[in-house]
PDB file of C-alpha atoms in Angstrom:
ATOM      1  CA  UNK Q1190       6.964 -21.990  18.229  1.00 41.00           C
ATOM      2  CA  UNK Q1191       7.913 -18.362  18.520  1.00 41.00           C
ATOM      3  CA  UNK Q1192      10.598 -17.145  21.312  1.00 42.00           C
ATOM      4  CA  UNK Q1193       8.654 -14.141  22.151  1.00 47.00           C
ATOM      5  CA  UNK Q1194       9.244 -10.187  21.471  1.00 54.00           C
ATOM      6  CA  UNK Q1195      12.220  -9.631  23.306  1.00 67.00           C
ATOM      7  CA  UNK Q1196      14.883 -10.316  20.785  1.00 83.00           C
ATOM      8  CA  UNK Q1197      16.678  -7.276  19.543  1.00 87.00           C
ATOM      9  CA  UNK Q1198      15.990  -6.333  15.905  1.00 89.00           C
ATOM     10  CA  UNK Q1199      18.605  -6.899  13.978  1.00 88.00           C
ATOM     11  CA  UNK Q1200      17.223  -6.326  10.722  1.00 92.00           C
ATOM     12  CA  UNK Q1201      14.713  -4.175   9.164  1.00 94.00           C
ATOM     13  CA  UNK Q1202      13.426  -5.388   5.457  1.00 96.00           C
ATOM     14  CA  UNK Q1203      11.505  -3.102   3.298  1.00 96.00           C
ATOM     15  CA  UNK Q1204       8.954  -4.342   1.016  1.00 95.00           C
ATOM     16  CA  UNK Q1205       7.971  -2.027  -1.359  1.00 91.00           C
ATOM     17  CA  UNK Q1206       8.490  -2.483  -5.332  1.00 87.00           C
ATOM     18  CA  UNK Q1207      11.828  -1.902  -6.867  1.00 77.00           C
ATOM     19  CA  UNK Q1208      13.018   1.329  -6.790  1.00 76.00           C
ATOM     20  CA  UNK Q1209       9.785   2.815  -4.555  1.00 81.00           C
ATOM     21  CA  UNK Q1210      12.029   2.443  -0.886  1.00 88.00           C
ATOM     22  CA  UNK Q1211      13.891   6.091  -1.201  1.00 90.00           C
ATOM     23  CA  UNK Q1212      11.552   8.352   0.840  1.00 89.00           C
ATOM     24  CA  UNK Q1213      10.820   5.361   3.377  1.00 92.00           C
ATOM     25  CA  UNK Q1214      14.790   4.501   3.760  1.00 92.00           C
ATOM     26  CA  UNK Q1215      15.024   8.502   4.015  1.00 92.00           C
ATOM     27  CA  UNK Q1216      12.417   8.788   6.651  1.00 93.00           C
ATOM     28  CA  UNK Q1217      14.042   6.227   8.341  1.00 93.00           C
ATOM     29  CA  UNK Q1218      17.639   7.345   8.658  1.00 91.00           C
ATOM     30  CA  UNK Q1219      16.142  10.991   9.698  1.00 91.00           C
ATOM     31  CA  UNK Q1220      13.873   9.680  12.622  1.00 91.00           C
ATOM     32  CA  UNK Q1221      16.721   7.183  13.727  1.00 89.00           C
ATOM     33  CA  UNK Q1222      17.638   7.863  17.453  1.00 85.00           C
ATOM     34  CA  UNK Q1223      21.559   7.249  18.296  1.00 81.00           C
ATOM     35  CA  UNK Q1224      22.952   4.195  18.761  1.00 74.00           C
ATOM     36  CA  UNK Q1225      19.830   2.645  17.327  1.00 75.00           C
ATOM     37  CA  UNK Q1226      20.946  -0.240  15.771  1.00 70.00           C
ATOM     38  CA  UNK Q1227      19.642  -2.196  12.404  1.00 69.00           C
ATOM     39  CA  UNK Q1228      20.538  -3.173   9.037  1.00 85.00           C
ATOM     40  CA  UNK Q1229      18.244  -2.114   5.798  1.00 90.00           C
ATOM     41  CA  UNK Q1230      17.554  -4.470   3.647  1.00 92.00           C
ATOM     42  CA  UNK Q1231      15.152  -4.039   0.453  1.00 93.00           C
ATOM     43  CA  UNK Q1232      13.633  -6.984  -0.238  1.00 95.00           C
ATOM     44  CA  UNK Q1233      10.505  -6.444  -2.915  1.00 95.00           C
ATOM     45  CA  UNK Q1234       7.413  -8.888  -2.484  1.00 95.00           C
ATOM     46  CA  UNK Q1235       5.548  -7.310  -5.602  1.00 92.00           C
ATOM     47  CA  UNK Q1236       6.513  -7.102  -9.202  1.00 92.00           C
ATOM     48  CA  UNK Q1237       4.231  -3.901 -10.875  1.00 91.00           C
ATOM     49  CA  UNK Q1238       3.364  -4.319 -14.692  1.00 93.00           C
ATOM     50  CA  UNK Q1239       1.191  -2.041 -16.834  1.00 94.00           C
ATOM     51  CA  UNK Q1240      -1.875  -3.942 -18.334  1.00 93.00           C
ATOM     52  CA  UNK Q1241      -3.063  -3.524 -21.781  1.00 94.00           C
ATOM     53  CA  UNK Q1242      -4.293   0.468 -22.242  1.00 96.00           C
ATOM     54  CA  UNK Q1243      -7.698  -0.420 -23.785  1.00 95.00           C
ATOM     55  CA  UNK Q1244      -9.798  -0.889 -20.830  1.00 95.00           C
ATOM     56  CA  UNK Q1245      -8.539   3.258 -19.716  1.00 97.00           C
ATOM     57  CA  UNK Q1246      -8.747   4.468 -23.047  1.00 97.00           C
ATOM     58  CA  UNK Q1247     -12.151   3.167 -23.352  1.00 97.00           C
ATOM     59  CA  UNK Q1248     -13.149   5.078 -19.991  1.00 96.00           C
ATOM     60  CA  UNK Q1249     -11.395   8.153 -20.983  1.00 97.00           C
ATOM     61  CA  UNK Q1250     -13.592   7.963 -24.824  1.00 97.00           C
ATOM     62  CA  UNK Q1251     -16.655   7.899 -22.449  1.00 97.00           C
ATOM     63  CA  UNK Q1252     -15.595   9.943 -19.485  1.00 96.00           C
ATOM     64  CA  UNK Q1253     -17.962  13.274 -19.094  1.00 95.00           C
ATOM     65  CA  UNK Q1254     -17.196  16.539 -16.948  1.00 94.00           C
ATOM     66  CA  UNK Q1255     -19.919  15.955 -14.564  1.00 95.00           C
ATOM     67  CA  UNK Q1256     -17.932  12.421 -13.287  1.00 97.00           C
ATOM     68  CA  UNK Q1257     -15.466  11.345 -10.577  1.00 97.00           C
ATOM     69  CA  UNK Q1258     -12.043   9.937 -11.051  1.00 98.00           C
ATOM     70  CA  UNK Q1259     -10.315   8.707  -8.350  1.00 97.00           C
ATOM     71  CA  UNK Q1260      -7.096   7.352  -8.195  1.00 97.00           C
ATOM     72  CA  UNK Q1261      -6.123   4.864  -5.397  1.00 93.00           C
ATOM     73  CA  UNK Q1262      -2.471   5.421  -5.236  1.00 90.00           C
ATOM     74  CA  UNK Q1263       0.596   6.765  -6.536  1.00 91.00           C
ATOM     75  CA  UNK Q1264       1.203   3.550  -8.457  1.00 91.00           C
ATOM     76  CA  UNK Q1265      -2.554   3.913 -10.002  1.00 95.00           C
ATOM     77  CA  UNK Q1266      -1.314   7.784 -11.091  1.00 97.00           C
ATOM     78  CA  UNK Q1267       1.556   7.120 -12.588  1.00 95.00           C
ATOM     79  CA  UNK Q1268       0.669   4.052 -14.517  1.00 96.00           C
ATOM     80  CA  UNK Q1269      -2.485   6.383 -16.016  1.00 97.00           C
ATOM     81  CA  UNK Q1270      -0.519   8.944 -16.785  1.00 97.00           C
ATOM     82  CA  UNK Q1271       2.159   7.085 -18.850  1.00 97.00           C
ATOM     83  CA  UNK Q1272      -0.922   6.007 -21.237  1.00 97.00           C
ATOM     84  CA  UNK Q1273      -2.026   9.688 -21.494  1.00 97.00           C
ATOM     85  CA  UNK Q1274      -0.821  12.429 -19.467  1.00 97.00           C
ATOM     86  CA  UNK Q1275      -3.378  13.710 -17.270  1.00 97.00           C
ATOM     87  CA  UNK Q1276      -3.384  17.333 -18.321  1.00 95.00           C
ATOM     88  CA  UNK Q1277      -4.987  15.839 -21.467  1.00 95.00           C
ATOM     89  CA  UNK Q1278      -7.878  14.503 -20.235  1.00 96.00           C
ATOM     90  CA  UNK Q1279     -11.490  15.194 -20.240  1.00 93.00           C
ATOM     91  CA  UNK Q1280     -12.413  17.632 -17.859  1.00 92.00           C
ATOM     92  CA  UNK Q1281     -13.819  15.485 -15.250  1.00 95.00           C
ATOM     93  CA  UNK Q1282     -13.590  16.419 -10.860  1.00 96.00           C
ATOM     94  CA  UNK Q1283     -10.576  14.079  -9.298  1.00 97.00           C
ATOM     95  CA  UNK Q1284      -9.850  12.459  -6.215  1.00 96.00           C
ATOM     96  CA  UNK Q1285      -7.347  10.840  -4.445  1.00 95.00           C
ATOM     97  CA  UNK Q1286      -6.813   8.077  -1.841  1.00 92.00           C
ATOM     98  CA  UNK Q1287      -4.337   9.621   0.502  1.00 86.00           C
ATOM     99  CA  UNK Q1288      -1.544  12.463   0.258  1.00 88.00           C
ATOM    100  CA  UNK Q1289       0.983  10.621  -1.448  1.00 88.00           C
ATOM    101  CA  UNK Q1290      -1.569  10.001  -4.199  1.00 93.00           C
ATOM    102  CA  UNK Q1291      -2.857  13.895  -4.099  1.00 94.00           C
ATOM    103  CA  UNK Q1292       0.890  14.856  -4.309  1.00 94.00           C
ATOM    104  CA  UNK Q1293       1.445  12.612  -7.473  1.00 95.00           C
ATOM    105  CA  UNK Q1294      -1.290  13.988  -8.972  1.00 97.00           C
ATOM    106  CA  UNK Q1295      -0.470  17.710  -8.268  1.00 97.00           C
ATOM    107  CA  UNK Q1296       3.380  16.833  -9.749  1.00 96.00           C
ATOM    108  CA  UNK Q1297       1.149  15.383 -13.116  1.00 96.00           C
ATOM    109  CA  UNK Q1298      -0.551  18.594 -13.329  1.00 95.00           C
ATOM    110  CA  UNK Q1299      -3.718  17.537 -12.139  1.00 96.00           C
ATOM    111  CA  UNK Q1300      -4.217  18.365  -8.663  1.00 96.00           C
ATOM    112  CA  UNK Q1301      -6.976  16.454  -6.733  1.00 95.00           C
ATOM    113  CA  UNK Q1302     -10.577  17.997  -6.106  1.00 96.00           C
ATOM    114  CA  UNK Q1303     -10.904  15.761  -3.173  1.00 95.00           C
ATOM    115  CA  UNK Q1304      -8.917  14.682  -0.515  1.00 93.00           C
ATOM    116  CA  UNK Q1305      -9.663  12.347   2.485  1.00 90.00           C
ATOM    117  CA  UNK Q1306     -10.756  13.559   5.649  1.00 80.00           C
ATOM    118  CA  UNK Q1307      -8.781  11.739   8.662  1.00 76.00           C
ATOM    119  CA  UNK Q1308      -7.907   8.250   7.625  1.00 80.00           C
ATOM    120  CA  UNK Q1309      -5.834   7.630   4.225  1.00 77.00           C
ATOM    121  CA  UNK Q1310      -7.593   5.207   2.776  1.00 83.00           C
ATOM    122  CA  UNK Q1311     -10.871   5.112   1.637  1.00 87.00           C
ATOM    123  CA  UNK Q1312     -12.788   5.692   4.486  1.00 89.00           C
ATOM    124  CA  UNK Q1313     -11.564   9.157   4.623  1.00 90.00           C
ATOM    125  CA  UNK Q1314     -12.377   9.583   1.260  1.00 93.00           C
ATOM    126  CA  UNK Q1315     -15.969   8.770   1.619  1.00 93.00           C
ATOM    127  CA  UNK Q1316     -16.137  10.684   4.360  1.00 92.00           C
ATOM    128  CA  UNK Q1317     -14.191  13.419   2.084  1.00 93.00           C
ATOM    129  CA  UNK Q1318     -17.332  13.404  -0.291  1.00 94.00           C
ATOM    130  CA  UNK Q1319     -20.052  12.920   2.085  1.00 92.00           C
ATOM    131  CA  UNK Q1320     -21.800  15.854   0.927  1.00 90.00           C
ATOM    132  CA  UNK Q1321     -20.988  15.179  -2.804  1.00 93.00           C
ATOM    133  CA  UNK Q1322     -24.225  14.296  -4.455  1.00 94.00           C
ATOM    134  CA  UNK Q1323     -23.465  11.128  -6.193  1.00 95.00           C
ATOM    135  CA  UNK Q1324     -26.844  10.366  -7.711  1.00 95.00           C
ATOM    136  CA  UNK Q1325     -26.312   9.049 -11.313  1.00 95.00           C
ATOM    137  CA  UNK Q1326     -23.152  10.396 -11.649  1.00 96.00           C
ATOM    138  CA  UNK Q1327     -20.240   7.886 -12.996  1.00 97.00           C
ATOM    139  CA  UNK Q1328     -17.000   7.115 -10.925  1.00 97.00           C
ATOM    140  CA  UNK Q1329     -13.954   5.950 -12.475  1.00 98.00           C
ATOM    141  CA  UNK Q1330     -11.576   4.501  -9.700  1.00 97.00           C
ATOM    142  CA  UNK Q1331      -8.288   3.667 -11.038  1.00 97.00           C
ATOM    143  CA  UNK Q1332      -6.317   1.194  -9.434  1.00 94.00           C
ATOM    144  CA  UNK Q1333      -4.528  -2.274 -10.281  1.00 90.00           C
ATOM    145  CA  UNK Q1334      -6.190  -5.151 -11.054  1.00 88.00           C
ATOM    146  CA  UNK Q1335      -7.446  -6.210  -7.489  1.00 81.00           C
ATOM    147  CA  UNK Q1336      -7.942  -4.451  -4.377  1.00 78.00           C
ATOM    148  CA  UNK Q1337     -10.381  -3.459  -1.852  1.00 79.00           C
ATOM    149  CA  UNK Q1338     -14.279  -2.551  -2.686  1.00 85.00           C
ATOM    150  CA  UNK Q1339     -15.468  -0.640  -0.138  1.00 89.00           C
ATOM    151  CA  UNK Q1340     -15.081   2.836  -1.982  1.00 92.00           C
ATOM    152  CA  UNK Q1341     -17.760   1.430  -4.884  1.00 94.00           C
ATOM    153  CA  UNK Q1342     -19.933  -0.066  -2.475  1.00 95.00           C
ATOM    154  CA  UNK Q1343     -20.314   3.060  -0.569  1.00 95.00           C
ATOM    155  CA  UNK Q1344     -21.050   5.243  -3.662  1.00 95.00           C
ATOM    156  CA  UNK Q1345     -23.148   2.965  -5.159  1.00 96.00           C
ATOM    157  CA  UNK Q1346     -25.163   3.117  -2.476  1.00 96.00           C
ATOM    158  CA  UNK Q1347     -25.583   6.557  -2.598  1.00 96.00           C
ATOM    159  CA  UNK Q1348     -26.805   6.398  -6.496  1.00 96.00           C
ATOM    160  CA  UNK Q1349     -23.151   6.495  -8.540  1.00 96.00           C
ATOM    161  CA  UNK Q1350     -22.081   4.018 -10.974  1.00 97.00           C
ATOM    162  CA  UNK Q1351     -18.759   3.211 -10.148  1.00 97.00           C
ATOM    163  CA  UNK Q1352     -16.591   1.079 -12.711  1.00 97.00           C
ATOM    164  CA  UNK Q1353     -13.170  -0.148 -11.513  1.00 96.00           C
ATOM    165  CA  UNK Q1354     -10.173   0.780 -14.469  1.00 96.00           C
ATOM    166  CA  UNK Q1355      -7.054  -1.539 -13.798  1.00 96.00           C
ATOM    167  CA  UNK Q1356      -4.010   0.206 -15.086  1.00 96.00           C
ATOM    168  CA  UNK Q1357      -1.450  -1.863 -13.545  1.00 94.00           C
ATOM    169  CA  UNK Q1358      -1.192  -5.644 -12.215  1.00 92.00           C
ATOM    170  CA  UNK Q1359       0.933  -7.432  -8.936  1.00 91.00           C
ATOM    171  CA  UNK Q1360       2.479 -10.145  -9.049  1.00 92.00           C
ATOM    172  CA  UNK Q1361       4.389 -11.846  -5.839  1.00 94.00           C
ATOM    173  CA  UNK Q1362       8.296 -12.317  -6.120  1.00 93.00           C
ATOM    174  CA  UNK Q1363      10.744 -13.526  -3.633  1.00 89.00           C
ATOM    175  CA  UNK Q1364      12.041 -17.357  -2.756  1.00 89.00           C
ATOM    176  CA  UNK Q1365      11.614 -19.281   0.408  1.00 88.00           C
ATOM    177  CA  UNK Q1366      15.447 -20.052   0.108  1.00 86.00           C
ATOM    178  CA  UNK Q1367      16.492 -16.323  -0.060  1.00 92.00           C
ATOM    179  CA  UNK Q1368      18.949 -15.673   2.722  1.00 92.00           C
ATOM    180  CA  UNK Q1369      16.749 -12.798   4.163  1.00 92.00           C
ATOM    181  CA  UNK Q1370      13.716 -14.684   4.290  1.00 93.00           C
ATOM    182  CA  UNK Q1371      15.361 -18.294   5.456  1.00 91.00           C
ATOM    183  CA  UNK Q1372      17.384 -16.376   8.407  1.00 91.00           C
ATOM    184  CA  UNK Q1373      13.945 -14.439   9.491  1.00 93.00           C
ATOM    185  CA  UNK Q1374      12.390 -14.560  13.207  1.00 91.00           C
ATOM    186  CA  UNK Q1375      11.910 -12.503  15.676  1.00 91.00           C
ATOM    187  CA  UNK Q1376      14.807  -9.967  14.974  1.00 92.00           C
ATOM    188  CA  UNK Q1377      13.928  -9.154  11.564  1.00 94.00           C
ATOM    189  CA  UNK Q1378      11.482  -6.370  10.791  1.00 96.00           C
ATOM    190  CA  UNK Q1379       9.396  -6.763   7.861  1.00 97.00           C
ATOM    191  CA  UNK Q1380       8.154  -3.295   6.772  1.00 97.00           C
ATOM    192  CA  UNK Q1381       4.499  -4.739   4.503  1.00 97.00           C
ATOM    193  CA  UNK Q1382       2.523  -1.310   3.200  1.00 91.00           C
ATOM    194  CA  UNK Q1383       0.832  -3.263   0.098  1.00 88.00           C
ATOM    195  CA  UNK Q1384      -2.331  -5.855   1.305  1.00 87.00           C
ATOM    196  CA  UNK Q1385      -1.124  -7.950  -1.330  1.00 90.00           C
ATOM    197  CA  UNK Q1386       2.232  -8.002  -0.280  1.00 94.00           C
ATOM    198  CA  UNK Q1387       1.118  -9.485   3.088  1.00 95.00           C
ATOM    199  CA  UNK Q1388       0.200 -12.239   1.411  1.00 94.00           C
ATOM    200  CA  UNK Q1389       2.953 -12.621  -0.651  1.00 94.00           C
ATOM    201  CA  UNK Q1390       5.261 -12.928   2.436  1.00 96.00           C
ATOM    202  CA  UNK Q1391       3.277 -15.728   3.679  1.00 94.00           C
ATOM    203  CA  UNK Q1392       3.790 -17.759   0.524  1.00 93.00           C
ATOM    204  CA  UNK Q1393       7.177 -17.401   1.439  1.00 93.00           C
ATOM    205  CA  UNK Q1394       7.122 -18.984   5.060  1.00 88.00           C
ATOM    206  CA  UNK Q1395       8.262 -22.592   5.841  1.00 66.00           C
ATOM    207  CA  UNK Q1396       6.268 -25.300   7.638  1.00 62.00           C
ATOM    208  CA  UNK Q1397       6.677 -24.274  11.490  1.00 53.00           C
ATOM    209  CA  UNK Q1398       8.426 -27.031  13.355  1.00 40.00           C
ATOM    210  CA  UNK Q1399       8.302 -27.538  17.307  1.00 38.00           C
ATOM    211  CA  UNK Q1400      10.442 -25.342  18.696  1.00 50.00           C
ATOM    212  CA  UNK Q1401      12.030 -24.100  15.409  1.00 66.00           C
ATOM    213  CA  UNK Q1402      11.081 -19.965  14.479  1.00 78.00           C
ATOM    214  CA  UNK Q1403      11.035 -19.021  11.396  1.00 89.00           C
ATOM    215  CA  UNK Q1404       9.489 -16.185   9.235  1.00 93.00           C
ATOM    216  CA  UNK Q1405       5.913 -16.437  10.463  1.00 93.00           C
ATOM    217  CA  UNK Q1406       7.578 -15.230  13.767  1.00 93.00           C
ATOM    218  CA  UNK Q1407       9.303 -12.229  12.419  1.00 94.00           C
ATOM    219  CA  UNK Q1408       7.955  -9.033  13.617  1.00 96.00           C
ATOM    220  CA  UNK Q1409       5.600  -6.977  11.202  1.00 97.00           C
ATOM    221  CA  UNK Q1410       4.841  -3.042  10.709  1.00 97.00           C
ATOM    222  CA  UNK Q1411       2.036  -2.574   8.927  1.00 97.00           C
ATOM    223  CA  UNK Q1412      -0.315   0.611   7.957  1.00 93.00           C
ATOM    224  CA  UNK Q1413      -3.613   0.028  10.136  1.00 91.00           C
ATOM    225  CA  UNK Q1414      -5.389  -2.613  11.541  1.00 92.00           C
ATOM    226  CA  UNK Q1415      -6.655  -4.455   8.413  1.00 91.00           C
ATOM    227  CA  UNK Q1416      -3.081  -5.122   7.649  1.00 93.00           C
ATOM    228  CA  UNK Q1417      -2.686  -6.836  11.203  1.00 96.00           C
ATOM    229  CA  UNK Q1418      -5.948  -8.816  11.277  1.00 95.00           C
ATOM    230  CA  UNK Q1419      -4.988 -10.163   7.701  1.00 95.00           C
ATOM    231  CA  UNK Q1420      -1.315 -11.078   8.808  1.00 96.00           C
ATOM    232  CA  UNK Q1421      -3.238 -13.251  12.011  1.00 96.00           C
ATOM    233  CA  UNK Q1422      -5.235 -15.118   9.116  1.00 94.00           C
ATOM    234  CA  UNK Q1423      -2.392 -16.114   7.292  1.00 93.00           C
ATOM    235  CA  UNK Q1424      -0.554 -17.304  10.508  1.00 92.00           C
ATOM    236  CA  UNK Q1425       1.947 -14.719  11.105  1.00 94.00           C
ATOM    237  CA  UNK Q1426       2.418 -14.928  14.980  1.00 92.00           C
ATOM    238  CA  UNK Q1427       5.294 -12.286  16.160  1.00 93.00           C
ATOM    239  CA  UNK Q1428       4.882  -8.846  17.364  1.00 95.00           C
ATOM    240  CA  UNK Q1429       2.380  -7.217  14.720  1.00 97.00           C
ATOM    241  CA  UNK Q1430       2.502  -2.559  15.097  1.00 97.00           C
ATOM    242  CA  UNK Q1431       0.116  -0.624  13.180  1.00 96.00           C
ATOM    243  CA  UNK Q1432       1.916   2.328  11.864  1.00 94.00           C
ATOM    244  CA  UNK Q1433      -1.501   4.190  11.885  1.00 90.00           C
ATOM    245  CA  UNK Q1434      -0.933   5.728   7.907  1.00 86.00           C
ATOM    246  CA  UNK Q1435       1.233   5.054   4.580  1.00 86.00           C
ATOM    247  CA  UNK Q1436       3.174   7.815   5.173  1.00 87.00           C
ATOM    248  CA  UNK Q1437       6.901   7.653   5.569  1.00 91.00           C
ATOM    249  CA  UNK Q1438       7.097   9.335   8.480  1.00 92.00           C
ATOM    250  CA  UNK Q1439       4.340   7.425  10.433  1.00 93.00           C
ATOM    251  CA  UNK Q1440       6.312   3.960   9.405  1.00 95.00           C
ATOM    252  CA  UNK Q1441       9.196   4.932  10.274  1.00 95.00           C
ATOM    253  CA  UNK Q1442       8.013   6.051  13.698  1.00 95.00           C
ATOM    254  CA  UNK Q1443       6.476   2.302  14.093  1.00 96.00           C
ATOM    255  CA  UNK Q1444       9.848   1.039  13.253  1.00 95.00           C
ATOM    256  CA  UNK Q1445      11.849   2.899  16.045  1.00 93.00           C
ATOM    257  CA  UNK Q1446       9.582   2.138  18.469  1.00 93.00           C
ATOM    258  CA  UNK Q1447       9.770  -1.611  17.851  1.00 93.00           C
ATOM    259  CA  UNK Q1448      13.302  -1.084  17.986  1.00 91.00           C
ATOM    260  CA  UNK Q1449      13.287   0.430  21.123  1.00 89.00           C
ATOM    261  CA  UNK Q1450      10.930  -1.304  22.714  1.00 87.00           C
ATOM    262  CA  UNK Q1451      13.611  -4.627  22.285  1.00 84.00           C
ATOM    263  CA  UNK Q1452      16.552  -3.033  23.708  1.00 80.00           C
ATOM    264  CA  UNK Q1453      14.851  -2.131  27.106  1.00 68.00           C
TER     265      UNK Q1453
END
């Protein structure tokens, strides 16, 4: 049974694979108001490995000038480029899934054609290419090994042939008898950007007993509101904010306010 929202954070955990928590724990400490307390704690829920090339270097032995490429994240960049850099490949329009995606391809030398419009995630995008005639015309979206299909429905719909390229796989990590996870509840602040990861926490949660809280009744930020809803299927029952985009700056503003929120 969860005690509510009003216990003071204590604790905020960040989530995001090894070594990818810098700009977030930098946004964090510049947006912190005085005498705000809470410790930082990185706590990774996803372990990222490359998957065999083939599959990418058979799309980039068939990839044509007139198609799309569009890379879902700065992960999906990165992960390409290491099995060819980008400036080497065919001459082809690119896209991107959000800024931090358009900025790692611009720093690859490959700066994106497209954009999103509004929303990071693929929503803008579409709405990015609205006017893009897509009839016949291939789309390569490279990404990890699962993830959301909305983007190929959409386009397929409007004539493309999308094909998925995995460049990189998740895999969950973490114990249910690490000391930040067994000492969650309401005071701790799990910081979840990856849909995955959501569900990678939950693996991690104890049965709820009686009165007992535990880490289904820690409090959440997530990026928008399919984060949330998915966090209410899998039982998660504290305080849930929507950070509203990936960006650092937008999560870190979701943190603070939780934060302050508890101390009134």
């Amino acid at each position: 049974m969860t005690q509510g929202n009003a216990d003071p954070v204590d604790r905020v955990v960040l989530t995001r694979p090894e070594d990818a928590n810098h700009s977030l724990r930098a946004a964090l400490l510049e947006a912190r108001p005085p005498r705000m307390p809470a410790t930082f704690s990185d706590y990774p829920l996803l372990r990222i490995r490359p998957r065999d090339p083939g599959e990418l270097l058979d799309a980039l032995a068939a990839m044509r000038a007139s198609d799309l490429v569009v890379f879902v994240s700065p992960r999906a960049v990165s992960m390409a480029d290491a099995v060819r850099p980008l400036e080497e490949w065919p001459e082809a329009r690119v896209a991107a899934v959000g800024e931090a995606s358009g900025r790692a391809l611009a720093e690859a030398g490959r700066p994106a054609d497209f954009l999103p419009d509004g929303s990071e995630d693929s929503e803008g995008l579409l709405e990015r290419l609205a006017e893009v005639d897509m009839r016949g015309r291939t789309v390569w979206i490279i990404r990890g090994e699962t993830g959301r299909g909305l983007l190929a429905e959409r386009l397929a719909e409007r004539g493309a042939r999308p094909v998925f390229v995995p460049v990189y796989r998740r895999e969950c990590i973490g114990r249910s008898d690490d000391t930040v996870v067994a000492r969650s509840g309401p005071g701790t602040v799990w910081v979840v950007t990856a849909p995955q990861a959501i569900d990678c926490l939950a693996r991690l949660a104890g049965p709820a007993d009686g009165d007992r809280t535990g880490l289904l009744d820690s409090t959440l930020v997530v990026i928008n509101e399919r984060g949330r809803d998915r966090a209410r299927e899998l039982g998660f029952r504290g305080e849930i904010a929507v950070a509203g985009g990936p960006s650092p700056a937008a999560l870190a503003r979701a943190v603070w306010a939780v934060v302050g929120r508890r101390l009134q």
